[in-house]
Short mmCIF file of C-alpha atoms and ligand atoms in Angstrom, two decimals:
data_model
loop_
_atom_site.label_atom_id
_atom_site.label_comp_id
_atom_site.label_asym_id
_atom_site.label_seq_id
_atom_site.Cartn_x
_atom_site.Cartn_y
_atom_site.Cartn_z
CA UNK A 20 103.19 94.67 172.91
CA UNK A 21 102.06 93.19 169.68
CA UNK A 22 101.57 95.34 166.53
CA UNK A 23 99.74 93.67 163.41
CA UNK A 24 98.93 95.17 160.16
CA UNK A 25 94.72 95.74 160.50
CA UNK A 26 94.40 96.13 156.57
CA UNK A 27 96.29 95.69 153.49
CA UNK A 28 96.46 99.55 152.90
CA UNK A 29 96.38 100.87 156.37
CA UNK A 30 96.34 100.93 159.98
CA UNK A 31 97.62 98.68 162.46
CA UNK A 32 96.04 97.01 165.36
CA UNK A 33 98.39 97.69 168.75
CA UNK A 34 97.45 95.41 171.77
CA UNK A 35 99.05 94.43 175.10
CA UNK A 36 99.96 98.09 175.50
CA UNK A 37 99.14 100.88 178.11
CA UNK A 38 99.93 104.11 176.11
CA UNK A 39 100.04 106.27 179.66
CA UNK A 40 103.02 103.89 180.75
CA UNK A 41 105.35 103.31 177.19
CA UNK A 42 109.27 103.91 178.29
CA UNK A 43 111.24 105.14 175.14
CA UNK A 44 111.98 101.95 173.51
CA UNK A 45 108.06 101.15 173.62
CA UNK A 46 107.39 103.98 172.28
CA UNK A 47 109.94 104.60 168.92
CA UNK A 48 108.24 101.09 168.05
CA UNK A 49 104.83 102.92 168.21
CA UNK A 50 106.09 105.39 166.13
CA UNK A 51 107.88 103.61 163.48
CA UNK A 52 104.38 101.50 163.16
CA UNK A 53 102.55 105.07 162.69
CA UNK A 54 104.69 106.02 160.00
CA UNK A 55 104.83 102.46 158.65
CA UNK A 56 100.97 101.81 159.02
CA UNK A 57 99.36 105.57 159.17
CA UNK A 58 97.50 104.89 161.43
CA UNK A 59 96.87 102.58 164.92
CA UNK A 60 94.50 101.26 166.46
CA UNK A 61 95.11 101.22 170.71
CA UNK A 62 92.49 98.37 172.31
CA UNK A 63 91.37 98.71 176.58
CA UNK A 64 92.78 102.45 177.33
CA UNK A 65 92.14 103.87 180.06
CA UNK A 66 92.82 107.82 180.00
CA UNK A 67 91.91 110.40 181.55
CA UNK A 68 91.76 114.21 179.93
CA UNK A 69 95.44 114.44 181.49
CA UNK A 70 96.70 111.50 180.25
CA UNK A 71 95.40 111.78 176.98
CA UNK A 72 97.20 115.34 176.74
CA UNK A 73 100.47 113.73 177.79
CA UNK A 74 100.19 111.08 175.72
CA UNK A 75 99.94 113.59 172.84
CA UNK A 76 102.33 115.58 173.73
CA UNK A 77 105.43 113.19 173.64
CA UNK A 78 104.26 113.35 170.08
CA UNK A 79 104.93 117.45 169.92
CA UNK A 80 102.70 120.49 170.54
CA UNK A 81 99.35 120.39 170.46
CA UNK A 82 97.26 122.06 167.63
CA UNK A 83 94.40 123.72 169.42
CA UNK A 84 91.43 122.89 166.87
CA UNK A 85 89.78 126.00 166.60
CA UNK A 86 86.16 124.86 165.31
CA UNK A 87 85.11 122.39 167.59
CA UNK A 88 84.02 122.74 170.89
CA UNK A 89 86.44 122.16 173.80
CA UNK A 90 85.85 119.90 176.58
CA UNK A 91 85.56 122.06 179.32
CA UNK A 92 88.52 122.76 181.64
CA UNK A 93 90.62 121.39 178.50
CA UNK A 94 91.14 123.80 175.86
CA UNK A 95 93.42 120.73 174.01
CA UNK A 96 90.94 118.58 173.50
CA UNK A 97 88.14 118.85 170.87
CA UNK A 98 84.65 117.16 171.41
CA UNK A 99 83.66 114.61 169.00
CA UNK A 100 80.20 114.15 170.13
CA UNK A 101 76.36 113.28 169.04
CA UNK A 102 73.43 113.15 170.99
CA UNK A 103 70.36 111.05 170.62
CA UNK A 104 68.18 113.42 169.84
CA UNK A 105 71.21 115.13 166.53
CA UNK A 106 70.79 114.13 163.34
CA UNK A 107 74.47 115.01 161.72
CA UNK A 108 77.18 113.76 163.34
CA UNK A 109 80.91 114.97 163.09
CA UNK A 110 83.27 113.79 160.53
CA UNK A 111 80.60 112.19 158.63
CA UNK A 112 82.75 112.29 155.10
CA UNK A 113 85.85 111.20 153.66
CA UNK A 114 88.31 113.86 154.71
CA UNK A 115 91.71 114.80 156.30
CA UNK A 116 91.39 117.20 159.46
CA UNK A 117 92.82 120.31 159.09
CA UNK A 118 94.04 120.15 155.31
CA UNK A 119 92.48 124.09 154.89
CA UNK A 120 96.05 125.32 157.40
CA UNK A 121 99.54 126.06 155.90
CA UNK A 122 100.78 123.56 158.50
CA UNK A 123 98.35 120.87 158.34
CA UNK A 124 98.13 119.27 162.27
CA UNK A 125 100.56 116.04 161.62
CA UNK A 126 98.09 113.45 163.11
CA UNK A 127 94.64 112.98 165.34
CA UNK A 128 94.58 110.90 168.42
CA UNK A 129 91.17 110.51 169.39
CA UNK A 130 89.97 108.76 172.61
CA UNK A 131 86.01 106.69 172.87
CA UNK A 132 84.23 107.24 175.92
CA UNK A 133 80.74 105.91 174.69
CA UNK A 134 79.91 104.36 171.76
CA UNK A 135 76.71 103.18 170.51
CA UNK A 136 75.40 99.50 170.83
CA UNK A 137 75.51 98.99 167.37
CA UNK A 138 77.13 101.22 164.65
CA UNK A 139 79.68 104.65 164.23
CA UNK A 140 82.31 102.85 163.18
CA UNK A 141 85.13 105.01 161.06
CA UNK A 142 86.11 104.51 157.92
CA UNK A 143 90.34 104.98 157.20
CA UNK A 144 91.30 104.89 153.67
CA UNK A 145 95.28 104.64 152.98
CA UNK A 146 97.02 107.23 150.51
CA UNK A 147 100.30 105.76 149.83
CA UNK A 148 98.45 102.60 148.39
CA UNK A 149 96.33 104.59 146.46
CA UNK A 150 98.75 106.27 145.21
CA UNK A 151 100.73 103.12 144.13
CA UNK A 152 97.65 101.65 142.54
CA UNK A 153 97.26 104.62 140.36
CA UNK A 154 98.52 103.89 136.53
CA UNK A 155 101.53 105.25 134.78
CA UNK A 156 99.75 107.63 132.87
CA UNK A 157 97.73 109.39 136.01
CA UNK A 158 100.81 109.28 137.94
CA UNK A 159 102.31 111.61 134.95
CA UNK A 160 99.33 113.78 134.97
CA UNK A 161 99.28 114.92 138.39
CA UNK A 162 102.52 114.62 139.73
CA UNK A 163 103.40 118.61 139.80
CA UNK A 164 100.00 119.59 140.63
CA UNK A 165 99.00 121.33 143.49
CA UNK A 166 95.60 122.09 145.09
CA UNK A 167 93.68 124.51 146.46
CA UNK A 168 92.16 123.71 150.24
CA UNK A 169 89.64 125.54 152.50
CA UNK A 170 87.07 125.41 155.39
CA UNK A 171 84.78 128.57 154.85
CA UNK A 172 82.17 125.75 153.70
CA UNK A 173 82.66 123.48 156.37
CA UNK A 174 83.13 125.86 159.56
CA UNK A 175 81.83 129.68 158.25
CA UNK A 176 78.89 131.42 159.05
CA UNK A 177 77.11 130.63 156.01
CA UNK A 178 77.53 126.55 155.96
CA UNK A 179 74.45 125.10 156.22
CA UNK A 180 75.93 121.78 157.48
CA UNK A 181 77.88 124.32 160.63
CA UNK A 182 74.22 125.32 161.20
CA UNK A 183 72.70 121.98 161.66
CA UNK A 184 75.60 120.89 163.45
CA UNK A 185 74.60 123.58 165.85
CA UNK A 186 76.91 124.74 169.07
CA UNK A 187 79.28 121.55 168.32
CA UNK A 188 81.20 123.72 166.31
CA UNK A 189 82.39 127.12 167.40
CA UNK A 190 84.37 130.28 165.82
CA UNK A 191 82.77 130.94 162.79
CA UNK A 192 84.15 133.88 162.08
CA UNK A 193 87.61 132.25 161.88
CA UNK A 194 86.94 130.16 159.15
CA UNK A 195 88.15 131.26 155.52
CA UNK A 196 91.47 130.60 155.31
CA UNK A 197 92.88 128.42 152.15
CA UNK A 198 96.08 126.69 151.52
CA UNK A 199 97.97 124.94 148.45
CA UNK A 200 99.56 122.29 148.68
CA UNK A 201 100.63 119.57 146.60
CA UNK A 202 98.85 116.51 145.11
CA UNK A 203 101.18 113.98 145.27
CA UNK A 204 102.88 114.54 148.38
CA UNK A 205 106.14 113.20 149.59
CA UNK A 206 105.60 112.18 153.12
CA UNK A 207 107.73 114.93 155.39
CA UNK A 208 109.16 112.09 157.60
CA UNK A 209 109.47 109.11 155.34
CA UNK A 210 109.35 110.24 151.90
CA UNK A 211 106.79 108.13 150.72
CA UNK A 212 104.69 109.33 148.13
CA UNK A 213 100.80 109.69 148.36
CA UNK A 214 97.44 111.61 147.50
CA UNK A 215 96.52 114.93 149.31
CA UNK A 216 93.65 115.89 148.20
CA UNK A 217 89.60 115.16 149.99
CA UNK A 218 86.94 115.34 148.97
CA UNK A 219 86.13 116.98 152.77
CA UNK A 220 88.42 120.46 152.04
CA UNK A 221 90.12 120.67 148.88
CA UNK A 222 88.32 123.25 146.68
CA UNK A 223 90.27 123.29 143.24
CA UNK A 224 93.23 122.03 141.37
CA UNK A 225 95.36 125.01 140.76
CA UNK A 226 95.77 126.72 137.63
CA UNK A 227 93.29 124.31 136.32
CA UNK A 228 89.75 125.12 134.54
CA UNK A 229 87.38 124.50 137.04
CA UNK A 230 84.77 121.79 134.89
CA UNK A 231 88.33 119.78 134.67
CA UNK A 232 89.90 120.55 138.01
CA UNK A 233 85.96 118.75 139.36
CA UNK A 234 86.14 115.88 136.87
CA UNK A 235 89.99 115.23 137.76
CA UNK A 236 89.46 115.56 141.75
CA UNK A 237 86.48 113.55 140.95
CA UNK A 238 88.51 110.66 139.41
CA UNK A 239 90.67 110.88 142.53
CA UNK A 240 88.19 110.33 144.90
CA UNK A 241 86.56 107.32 143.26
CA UNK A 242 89.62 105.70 142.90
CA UNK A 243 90.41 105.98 146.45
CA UNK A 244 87.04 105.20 147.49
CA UNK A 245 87.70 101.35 146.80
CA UNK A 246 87.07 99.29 149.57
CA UNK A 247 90.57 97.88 148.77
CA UNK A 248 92.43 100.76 150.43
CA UNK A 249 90.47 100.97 153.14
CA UNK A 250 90.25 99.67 157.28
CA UNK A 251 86.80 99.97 159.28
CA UNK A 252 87.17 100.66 162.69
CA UNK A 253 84.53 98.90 164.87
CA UNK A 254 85.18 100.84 168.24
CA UNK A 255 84.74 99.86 171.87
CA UNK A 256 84.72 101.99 174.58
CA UNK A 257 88.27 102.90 175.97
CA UNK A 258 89.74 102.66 172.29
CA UNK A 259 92.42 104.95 171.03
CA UNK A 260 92.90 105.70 167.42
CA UNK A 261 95.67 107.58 166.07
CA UNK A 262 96.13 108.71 162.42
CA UNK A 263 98.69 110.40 160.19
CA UNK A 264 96.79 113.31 158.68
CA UNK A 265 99.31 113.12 155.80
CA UNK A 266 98.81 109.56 154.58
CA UNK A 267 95.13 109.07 155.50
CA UNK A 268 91.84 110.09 155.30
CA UNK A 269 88.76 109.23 157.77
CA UNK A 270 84.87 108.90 157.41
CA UNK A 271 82.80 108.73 160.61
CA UNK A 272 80.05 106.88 159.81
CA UNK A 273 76.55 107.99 160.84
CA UNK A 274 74.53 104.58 160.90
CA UNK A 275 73.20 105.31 164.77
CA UNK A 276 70.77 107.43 165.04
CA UNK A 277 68.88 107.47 168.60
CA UNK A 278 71.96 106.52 170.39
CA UNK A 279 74.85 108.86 172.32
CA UNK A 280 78.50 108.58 170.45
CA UNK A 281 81.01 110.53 172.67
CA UNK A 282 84.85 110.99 171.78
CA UNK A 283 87.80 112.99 172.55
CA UNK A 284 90.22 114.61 170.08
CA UNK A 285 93.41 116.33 170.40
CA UNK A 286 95.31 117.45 167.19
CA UNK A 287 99.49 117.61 167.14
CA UNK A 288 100.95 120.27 165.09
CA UNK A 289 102.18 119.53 162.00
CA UNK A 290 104.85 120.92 159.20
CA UNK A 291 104.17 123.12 155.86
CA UNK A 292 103.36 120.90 152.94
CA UNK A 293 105.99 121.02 149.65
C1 SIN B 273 86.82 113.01 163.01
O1 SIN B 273 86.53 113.25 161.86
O2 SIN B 273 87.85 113.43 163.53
C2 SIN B 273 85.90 112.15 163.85
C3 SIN B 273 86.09 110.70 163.56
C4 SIN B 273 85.12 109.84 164.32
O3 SIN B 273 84.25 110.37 165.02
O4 SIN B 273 85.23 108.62 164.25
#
């Protein structure tokens, strides 16, 4: 197995692998290079729904997205799919999945089964750096903030952008919920400090007037946004990408219009945030 780093600021490229057959050495050096890393990059998988679910589950219980639609006969696993003929695709902003829940789902492992000639590659932007980057004085400002996150927008009856996406999504009615959580968070495994906030769910600063909650979340965002904390992912079918929903964020780009992009998702439970 050979692990190299895929950017300065995250992600890590793991090749000679097959992630259906890792004994338990194999795989605590898979997970120290998530933690280290954030996220990794898996080249020439070959999974099916079953082994996709047991790969995620040595990394703990499964946290049934409820929002997308499920592949059918597997509940676990949430389709990441456009058709030719769809305009919107899924994903197709900087965000962190799931950020809105009290226990925000610890990490995504998501699986290619057809990608399009040309185009749909992700975007992975790494929080620790960005945190480190930031200056003394910002790193003053918001270090006991916390902020405000929801999906009513995203997922709810009334978002336009569920609409368009159409019968991709599901559950409506169970969007709503908000959570707090902090700005600067320490990493729950490793301690490592880094921004939690996206511009995909996170609604407010709290206990903050809203015109400077905006301009501050704002200033967040477009310091982040530099291509220096960042790692494209070009896919190929049979890749497998895993990130840390903690110390990442993700932008599926929609560059590939006319052309089928079909993926596989399944969620693992994470810890409340503090
Ligand atoms: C997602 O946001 O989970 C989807 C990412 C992708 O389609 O590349």
């Amino acid at each position: 197995m050979r692990i190299a780093k895929a950017s300065a600021a995250v992600g890590a490229i793991v090749e000679d692998i097959d992630v259906t057959r890792l004994d338990d050495d194999e795989f605590a050096a898979i997970r120290q290079a998530f933690l280290d890393h954030g996220a990794l990059f898996f080249r020439e998988q070959t999974l099916t729904p079953e082994a996709h679910i047991a790969f995620a589950e040595r990394w703990g219980a499964i946290d049934f997205n409820r929002f997308f639609k499920r592949r059918e006969g597997y509940p676990e696993i949430a389709e990441v799919l456009k058709e030719p003929d769809q305009q919107l695709n899924i994903g197709g902003g900087w965000h962190t999945d799931h950020s809105y829940d009290e226990a925000p789902a610890m990490g995504s492992i998501l699986y290619a089964l057809e990608i399009p000639p040309s185009g749909g590659d992700t975007l992975f932007a790494g929080m620790a750096a960005a945190y480190d980057a930031l200056d003394d004085l910002m790193k003053e400002r918001i270090k006991d903030l916390k902020a405000r996150h929801g999906n009513a927008h995203v997922f709810g009856e009334e978002s336009a952008y569920r609409k368009a996406v159409g019968d991709r999504y599901t559950n409506p009615d169970q969007a709503g919920q908000t959570a707090v959580h902090p700005v600067v968070l320490a990493h729950p495994d490793t301690g490592a400090k880094g921004l939690y906030v996206n511009p995909g769910f996170t609604l407010e600063i709290v206990d903050m007037e809203p015109e400077e909650s905006r301009a501050l979340l704002q200033q967040l965002y477009d310091h982040i946004q530099q291509d220096r904390f960042h790692h494209r992912h070009v896919w190929r079918e049979g890749d497998l990408a895993m990130w840390d929903n903690r110390a990442t964020w993700h932008y599926a780009l929609n560059d590939y219009q006319g052309h089928r992009r079909y993926l596989n998702r399944i969620t693992i439970e994470g810890v409340a945030l503090g």
